[in-house]
Coordinates of N, CA and C in Angstrom, one line a residue:
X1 N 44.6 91.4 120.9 CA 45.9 92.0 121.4 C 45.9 93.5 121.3
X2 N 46.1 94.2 122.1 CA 46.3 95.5 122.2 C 47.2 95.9 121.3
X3 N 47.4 97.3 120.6 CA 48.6 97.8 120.1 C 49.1 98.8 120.7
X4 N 50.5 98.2 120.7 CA 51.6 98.9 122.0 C 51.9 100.3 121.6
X5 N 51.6 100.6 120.4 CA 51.9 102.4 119.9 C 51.1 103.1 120.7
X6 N 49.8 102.5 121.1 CA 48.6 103.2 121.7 C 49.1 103.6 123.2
X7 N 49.6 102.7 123.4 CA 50.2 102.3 125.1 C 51.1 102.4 125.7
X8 N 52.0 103.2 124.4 CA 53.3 103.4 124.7 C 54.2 104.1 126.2
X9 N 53.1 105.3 126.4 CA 53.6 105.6 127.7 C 53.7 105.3 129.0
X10 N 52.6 104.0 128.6 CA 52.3 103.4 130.0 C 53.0 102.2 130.2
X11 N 53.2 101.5 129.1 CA 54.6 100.9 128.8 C 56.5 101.0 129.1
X12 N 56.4 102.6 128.9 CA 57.4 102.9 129.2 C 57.9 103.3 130.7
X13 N 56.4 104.0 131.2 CA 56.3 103.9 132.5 C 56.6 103.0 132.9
X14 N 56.1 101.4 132.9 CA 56.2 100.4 133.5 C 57.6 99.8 133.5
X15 N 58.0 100.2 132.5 CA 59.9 99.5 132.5 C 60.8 100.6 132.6
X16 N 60.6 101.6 133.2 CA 61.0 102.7 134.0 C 61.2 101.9 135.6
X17 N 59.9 102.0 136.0 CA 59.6 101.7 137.4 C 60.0 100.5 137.6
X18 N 59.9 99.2 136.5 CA 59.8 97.7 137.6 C 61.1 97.0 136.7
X19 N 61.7 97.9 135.3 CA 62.8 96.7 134.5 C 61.7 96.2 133.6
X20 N 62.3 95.9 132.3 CA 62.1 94.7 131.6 C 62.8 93.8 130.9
X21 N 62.8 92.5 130.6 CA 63.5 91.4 129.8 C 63.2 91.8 128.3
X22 N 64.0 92.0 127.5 CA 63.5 92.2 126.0 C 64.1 91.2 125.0
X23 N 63.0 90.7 124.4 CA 63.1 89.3 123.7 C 63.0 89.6 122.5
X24 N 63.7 89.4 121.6 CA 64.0 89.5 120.1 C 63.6 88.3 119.4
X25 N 63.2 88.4 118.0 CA 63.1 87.3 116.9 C 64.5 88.0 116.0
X26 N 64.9 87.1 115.4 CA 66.3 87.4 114.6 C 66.0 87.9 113.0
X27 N 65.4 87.3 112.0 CA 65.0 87.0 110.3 C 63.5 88.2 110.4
X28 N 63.6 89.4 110.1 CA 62.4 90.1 109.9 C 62.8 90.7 111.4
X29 N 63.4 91.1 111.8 CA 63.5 92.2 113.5 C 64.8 92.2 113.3
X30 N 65.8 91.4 113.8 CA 67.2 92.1 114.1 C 68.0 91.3 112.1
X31 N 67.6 91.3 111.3 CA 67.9 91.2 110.2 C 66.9 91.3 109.1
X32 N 67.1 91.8 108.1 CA 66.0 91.9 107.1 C 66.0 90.4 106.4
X33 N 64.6 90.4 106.0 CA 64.4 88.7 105.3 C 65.0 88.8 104.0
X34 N 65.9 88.1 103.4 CA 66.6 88.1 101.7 C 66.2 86.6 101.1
X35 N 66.5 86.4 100.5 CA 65.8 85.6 99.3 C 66.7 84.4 99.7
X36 N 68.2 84.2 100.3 CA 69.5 83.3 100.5 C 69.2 83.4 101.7
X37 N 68.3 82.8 102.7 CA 68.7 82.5 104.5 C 69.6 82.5 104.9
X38 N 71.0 82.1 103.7 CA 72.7 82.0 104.4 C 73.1 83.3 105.0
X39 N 72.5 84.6 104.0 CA 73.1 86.0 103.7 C 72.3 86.8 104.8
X40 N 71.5 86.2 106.0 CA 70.9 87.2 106.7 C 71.8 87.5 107.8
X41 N 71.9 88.8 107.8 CA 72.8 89.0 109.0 C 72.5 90.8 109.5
X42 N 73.4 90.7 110.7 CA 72.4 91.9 111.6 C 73.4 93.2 110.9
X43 N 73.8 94.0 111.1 CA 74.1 95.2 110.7 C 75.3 95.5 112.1
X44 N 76.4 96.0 111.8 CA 77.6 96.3 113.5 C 76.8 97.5 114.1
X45 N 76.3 97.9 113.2 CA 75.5 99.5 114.1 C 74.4 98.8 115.0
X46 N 74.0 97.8 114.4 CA 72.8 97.5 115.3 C 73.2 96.3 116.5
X47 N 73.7 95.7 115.9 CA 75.0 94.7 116.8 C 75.5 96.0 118.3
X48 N 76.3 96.7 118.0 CA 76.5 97.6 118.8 C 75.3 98.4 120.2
X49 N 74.2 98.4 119.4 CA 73.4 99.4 119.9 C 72.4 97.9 121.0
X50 N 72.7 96.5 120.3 CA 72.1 95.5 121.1 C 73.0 95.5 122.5
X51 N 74.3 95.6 122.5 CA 75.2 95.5 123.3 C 75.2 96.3 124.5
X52 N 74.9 97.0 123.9 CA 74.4 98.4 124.9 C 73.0 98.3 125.6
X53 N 72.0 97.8 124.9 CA 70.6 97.5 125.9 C 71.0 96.7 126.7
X54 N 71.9 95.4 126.2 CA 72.0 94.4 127.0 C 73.0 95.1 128.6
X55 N 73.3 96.1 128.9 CA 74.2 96.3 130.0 C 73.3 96.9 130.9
X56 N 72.1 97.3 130.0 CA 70.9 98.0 131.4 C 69.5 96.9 131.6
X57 N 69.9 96.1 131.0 CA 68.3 95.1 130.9 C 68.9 93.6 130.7
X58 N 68.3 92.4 130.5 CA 68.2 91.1 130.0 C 67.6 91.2 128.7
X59 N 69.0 90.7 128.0 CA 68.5 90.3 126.9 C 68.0 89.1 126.0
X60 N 67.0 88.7 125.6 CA 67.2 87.3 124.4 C 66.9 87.4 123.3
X61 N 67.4 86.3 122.6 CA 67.0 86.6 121.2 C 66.6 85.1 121.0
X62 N 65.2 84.5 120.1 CA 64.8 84.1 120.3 C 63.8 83.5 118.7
X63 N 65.1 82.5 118.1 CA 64.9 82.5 116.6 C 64.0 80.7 116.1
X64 N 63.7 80.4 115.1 CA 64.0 79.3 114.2 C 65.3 79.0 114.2
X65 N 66.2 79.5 114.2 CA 67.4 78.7 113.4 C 68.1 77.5 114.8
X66 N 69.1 77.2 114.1 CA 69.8 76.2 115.1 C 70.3 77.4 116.5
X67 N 70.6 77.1 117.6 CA 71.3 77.4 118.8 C 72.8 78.4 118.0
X68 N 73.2 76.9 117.2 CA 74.8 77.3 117.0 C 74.6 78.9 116.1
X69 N 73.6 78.6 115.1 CA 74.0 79.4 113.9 C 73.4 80.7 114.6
X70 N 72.3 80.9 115.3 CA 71.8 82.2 115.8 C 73.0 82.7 116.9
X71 N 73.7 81.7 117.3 CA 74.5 82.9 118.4 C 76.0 83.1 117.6
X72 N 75.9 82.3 116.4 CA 77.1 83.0 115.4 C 76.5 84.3 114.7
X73 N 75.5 84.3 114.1 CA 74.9 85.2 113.5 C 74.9 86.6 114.4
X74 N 74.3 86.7 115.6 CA 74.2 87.8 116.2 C 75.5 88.4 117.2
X75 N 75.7 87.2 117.5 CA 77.3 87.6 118.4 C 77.5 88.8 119.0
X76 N 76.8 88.5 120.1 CA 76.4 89.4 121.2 C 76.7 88.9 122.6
X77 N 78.1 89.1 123.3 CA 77.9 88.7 124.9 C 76.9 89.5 125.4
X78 N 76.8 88.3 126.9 CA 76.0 88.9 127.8 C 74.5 89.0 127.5
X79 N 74.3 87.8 126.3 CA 73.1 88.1 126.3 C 72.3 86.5 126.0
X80 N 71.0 86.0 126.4 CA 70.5 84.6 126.0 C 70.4 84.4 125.0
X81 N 70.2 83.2 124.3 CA 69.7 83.0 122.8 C 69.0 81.7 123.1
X82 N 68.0 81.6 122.2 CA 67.2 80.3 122.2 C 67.0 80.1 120.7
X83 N 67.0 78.4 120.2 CA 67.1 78.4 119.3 C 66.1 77.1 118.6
X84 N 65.8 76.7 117.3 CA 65.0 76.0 116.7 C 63.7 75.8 117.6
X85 N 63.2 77.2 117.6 CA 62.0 77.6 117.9 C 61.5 77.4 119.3
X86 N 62.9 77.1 120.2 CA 62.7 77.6 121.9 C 63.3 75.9 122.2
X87 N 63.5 74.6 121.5 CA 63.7 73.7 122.1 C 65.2 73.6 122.5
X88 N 66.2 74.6 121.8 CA 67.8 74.6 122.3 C 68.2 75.8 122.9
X89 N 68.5 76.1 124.3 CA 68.4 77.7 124.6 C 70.1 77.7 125.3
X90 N 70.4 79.0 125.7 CA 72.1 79.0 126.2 C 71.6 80.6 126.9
X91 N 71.5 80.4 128.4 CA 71.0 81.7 129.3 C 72.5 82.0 129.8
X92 N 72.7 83.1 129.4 CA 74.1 84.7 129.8 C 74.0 84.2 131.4
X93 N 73.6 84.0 132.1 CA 73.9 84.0 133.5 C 74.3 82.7 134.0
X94 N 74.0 81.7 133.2 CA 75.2 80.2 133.8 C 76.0 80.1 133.0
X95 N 75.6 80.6 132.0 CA 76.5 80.1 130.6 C 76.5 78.8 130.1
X96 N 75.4 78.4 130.2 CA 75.0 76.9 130.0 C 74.2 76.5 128.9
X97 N 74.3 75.7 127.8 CA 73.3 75.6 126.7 C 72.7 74.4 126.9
X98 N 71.4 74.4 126.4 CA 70.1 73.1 127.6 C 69.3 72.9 125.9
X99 N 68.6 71.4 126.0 CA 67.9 71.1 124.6 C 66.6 70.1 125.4
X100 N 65.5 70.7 125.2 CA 64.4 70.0 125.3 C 64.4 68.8 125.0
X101 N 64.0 67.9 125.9 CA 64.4 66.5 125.4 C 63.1 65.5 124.7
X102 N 63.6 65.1 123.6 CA 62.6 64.5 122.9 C 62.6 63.3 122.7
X103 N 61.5 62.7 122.8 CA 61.1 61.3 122.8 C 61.5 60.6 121.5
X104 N 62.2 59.2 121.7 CA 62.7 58.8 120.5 C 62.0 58.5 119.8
X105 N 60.7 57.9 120.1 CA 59.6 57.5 119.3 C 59.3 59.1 117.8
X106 N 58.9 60.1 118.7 CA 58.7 60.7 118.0 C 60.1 61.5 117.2
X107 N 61.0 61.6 117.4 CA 62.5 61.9 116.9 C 62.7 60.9 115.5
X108 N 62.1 59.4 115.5 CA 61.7 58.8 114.9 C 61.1 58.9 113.5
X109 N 60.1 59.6 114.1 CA 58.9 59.8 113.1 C 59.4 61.2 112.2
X110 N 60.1 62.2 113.2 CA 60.7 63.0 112.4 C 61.6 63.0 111.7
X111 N 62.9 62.3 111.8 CA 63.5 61.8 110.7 C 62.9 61.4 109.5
X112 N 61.6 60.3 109.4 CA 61.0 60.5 108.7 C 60.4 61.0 107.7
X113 N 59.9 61.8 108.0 CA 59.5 63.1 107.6 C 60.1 64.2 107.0
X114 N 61.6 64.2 107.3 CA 62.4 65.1 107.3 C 62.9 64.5 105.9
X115 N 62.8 63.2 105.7 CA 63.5 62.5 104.8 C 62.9 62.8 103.5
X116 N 61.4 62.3 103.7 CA 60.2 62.7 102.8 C 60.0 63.9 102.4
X117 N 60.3 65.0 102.8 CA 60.2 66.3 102.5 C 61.3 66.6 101.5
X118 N 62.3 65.9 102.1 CA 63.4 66.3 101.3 C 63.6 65.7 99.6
X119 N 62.9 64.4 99.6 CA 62.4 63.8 98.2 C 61.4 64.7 97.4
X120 N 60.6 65.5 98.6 CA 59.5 66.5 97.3 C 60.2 67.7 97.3
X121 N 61.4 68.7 97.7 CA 62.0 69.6 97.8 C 63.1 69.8 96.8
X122 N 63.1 68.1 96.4 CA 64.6 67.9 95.6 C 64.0 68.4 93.5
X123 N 62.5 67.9 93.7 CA 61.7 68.0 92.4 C 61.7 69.7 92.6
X124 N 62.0 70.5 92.8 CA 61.8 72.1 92.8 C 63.4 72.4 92.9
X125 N 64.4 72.4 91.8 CA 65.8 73.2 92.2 C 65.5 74.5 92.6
X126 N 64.5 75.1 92.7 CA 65.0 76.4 93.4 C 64.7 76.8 94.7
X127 N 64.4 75.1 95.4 CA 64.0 75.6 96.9 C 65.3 75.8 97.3
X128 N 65.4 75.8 98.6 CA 67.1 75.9 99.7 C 66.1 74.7 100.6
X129 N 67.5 74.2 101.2 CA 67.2 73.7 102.8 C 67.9 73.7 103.5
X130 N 67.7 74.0 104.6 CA 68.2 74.3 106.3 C 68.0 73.3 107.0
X131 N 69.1 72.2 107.2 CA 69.0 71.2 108.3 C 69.2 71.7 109.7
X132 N 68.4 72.1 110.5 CA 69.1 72.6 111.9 C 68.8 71.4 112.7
X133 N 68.9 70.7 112.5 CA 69.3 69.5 113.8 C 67.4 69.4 114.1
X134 N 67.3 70.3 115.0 CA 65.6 70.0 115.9 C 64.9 70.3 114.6
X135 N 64.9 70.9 113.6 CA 63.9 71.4 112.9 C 64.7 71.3 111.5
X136 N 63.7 71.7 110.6 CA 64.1 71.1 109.2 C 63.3 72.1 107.8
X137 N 63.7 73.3 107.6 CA 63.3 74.4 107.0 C 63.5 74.3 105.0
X138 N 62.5 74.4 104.9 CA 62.4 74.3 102.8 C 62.1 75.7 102.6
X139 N 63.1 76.3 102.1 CA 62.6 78.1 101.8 C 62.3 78.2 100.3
X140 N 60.9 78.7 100.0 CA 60.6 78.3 98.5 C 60.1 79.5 98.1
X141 N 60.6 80.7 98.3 CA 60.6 82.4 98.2 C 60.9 82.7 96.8
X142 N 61.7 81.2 96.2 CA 62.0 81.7 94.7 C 60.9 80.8 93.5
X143 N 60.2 80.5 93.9 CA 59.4 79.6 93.4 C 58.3 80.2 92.6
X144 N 57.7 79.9 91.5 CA 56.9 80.5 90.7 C 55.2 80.2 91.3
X145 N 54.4 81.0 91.2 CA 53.3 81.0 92.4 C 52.8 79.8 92.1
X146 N 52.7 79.2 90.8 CA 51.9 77.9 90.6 C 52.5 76.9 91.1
X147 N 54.2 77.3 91.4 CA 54.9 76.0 91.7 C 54.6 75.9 93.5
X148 N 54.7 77.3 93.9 CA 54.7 77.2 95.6 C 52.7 76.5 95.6
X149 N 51.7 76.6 95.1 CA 50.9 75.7 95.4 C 51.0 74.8 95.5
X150 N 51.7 73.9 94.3 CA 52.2 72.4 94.3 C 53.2 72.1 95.4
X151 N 54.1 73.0 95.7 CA 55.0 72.5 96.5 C 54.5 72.7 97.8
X152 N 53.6 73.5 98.6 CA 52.9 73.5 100.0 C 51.9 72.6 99.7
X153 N 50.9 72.4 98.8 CA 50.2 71.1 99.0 C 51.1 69.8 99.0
X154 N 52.1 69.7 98.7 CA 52.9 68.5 98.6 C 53.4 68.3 100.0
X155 N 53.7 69.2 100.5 CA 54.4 69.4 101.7 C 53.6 69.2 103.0
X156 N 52.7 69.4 102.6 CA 51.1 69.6 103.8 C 50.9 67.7 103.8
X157 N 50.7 67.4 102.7 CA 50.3 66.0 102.6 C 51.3 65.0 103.3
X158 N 52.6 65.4 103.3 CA 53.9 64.9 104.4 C 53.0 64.9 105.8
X159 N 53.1 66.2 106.1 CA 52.6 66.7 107.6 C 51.1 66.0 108.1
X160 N 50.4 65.9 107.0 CA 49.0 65.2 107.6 C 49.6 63.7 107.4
X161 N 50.4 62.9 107.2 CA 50.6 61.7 107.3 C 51.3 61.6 108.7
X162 N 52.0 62.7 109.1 CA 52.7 61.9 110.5 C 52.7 63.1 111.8
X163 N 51.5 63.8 111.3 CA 51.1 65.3 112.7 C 50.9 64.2 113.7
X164 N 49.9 63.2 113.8 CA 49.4 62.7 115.0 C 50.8 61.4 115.2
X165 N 51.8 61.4 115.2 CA 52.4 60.4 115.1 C 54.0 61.0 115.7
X166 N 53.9 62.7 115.4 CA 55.2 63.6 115.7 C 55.5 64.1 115.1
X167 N 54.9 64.8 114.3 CA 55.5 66.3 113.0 C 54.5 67.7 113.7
X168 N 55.0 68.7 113.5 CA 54.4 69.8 113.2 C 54.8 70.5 112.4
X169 N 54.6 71.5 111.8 CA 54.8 72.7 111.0 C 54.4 73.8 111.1
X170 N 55.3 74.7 110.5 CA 55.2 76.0 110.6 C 54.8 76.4 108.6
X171 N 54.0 77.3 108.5 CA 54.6 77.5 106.9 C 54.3 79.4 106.9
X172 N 55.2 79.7 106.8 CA 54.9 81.0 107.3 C 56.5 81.9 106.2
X173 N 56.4 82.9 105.9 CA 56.9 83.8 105.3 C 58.0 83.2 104.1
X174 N 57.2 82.1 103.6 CA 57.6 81.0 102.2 C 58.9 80.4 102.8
X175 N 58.4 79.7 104.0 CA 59.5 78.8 104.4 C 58.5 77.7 105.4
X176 N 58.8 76.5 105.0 CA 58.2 75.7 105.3 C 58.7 74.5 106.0
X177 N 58.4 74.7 107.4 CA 59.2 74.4 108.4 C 59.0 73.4 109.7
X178 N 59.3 72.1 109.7 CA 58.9 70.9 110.4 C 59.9 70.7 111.7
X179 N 59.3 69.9 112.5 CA 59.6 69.9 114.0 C 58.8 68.8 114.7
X180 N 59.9 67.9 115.5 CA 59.1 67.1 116.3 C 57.5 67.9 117.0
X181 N 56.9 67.3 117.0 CA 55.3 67.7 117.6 C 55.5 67.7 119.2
X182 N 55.8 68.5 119.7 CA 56.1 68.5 121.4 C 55.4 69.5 121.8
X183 N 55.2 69.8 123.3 CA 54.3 71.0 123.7 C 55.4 72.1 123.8
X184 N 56.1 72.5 122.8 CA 57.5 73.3 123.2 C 57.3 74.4 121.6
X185 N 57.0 76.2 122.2 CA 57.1 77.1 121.2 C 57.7 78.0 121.1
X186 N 58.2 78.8 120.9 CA 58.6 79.9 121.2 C 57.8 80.7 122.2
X187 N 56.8 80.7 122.1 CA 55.7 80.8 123.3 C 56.4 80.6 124.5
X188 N 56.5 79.4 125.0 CA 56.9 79.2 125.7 C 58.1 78.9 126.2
X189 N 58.9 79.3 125.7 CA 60.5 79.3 125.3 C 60.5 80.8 126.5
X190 N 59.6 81.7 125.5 CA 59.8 83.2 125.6 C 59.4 83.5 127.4
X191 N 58.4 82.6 127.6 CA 58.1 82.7 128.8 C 59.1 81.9 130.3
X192 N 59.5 81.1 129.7 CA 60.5 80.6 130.9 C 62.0 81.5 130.9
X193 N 62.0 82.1 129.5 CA 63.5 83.0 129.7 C 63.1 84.1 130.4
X194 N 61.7 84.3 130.5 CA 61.1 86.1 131.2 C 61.9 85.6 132.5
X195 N 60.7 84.8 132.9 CA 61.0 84.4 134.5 C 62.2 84.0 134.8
X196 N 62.7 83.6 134.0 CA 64.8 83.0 134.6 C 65.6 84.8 134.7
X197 N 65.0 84.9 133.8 CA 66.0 86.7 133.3 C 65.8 88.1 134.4
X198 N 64.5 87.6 134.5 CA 64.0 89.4 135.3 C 64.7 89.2 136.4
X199 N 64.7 91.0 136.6 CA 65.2 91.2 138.2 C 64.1 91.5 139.4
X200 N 63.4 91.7 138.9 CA 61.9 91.7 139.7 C 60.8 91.1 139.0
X201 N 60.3 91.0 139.9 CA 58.8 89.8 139.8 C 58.0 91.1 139.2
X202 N 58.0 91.8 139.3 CA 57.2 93.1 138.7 C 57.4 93.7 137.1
X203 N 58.3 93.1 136.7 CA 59.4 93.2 135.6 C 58.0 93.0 134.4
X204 N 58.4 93.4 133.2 CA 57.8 93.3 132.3 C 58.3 92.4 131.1
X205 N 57.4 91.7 130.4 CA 58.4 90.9 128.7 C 57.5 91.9 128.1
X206 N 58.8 92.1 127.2 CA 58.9 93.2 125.9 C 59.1 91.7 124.7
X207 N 58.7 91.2 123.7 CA 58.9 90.5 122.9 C 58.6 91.4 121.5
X208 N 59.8 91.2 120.6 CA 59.1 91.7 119.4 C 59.4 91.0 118.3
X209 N 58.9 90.5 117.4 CA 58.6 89.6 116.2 C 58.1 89.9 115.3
X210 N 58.3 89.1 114.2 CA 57.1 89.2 112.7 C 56.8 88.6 112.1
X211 N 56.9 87.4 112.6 CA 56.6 85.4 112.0 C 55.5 85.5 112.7
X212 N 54.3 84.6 112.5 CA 53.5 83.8 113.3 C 53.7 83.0 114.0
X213 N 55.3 83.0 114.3 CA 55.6 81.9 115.7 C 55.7 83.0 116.5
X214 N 55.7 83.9 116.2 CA 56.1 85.3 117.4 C 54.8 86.0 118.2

């Protein structure tokens, strides 16, 4: 992947001349990451300053968390949000909120799973957990390093029992994070809001992130 510092002018040229859609991640971009996932929140200055891009461009934002909690959290008209990692989205221009639909078999399996995770999360009081409905988050940021080995090997050994069956995971910035197995990513989340959002076919996606879902 190119770095866009390098390329910057020609970048800016290009969403000068043709528009661009600019796509946000929420935890690490439009909030700093804290130790309490409850306490992450955006700043009114920067709240403000989102409100204002969004009147010259399309905006999304484009998180992990549930649908509900990311458009409480940022509370921003006029702008998209997609949520538990692209399968719940709500686009500014119908005003409509849409949820990838998942197969009960595998909805199944994640329950599951969700359940099991939660039996090896409960031996660690100092994890947290995030039920967001599509996806199922263990944040173990306060964990002592010998215990986060035990506790991602424990957690991995979940996921290799029911990957081929309907689990995926994420384990990325000590949060470890399960989801029906569907062909649905923020990837591609990010990519159907480009094309629903732009105003020209010439338009550019600006995405910026700092997870490995991003």
């Amino acid at each position: 992947m190119r770095d866009a510092n390098k390329h910057k002018d020609l970048i800016l040229g290009r969403v000068k001349k043709n528009g661009c859609v600019l796509m946000l991640d929420f935890d690490g971009t439009l909030a700093s990451i804290v130790a309490n996932y409850r306490k992450a929140a955006i700043s009114p200055k920067l709240r403000s300053v989102l409100a204002s891009i969004a009147k010259q461009m399309p905006v999304a934002v484009i998180s992990g968390r549930s649908l509900a909690d990311i458009r409480n959290r940022v509370c921003v008209g006029g702008i998209s949000y997609a949520g538990s990692h692209g399968i719940e989205t709500f686009m500014a221009r119908s005003r409509k909120s849409n949820s990838f639909i998942i197969p009960a078999r595998t909805m199944s399996v994640f329950q599951r799973a969700k359940h099991k995770l939660a039996k090896v999360a409960a031996r660690y009081p100092r994890v947290s957990i995030e039920d967001k409905g599509m996806s199922y988050a263990v944040h173990y940021r306060s964990l002592s390093p010998n215990q986060v080995v035990s506790f991602v090997n424990e957690a991995r050994e979940i996921i290799a029992e029911n990957h081929r069956d309907g689990v995926s995971a994420i384990n990325d910035l000590y949060t470890f994070d399960i989801m029906p197995n569907i062909s649905r990513t923020k990837g591609h989340c990010a990519r159907e809001m480009f094309r629903a959002l732009r105003k020209h076919n010439a338009a550019i996606p600006v995405y910026i992130g700092d997870g490995l879902t991003d």
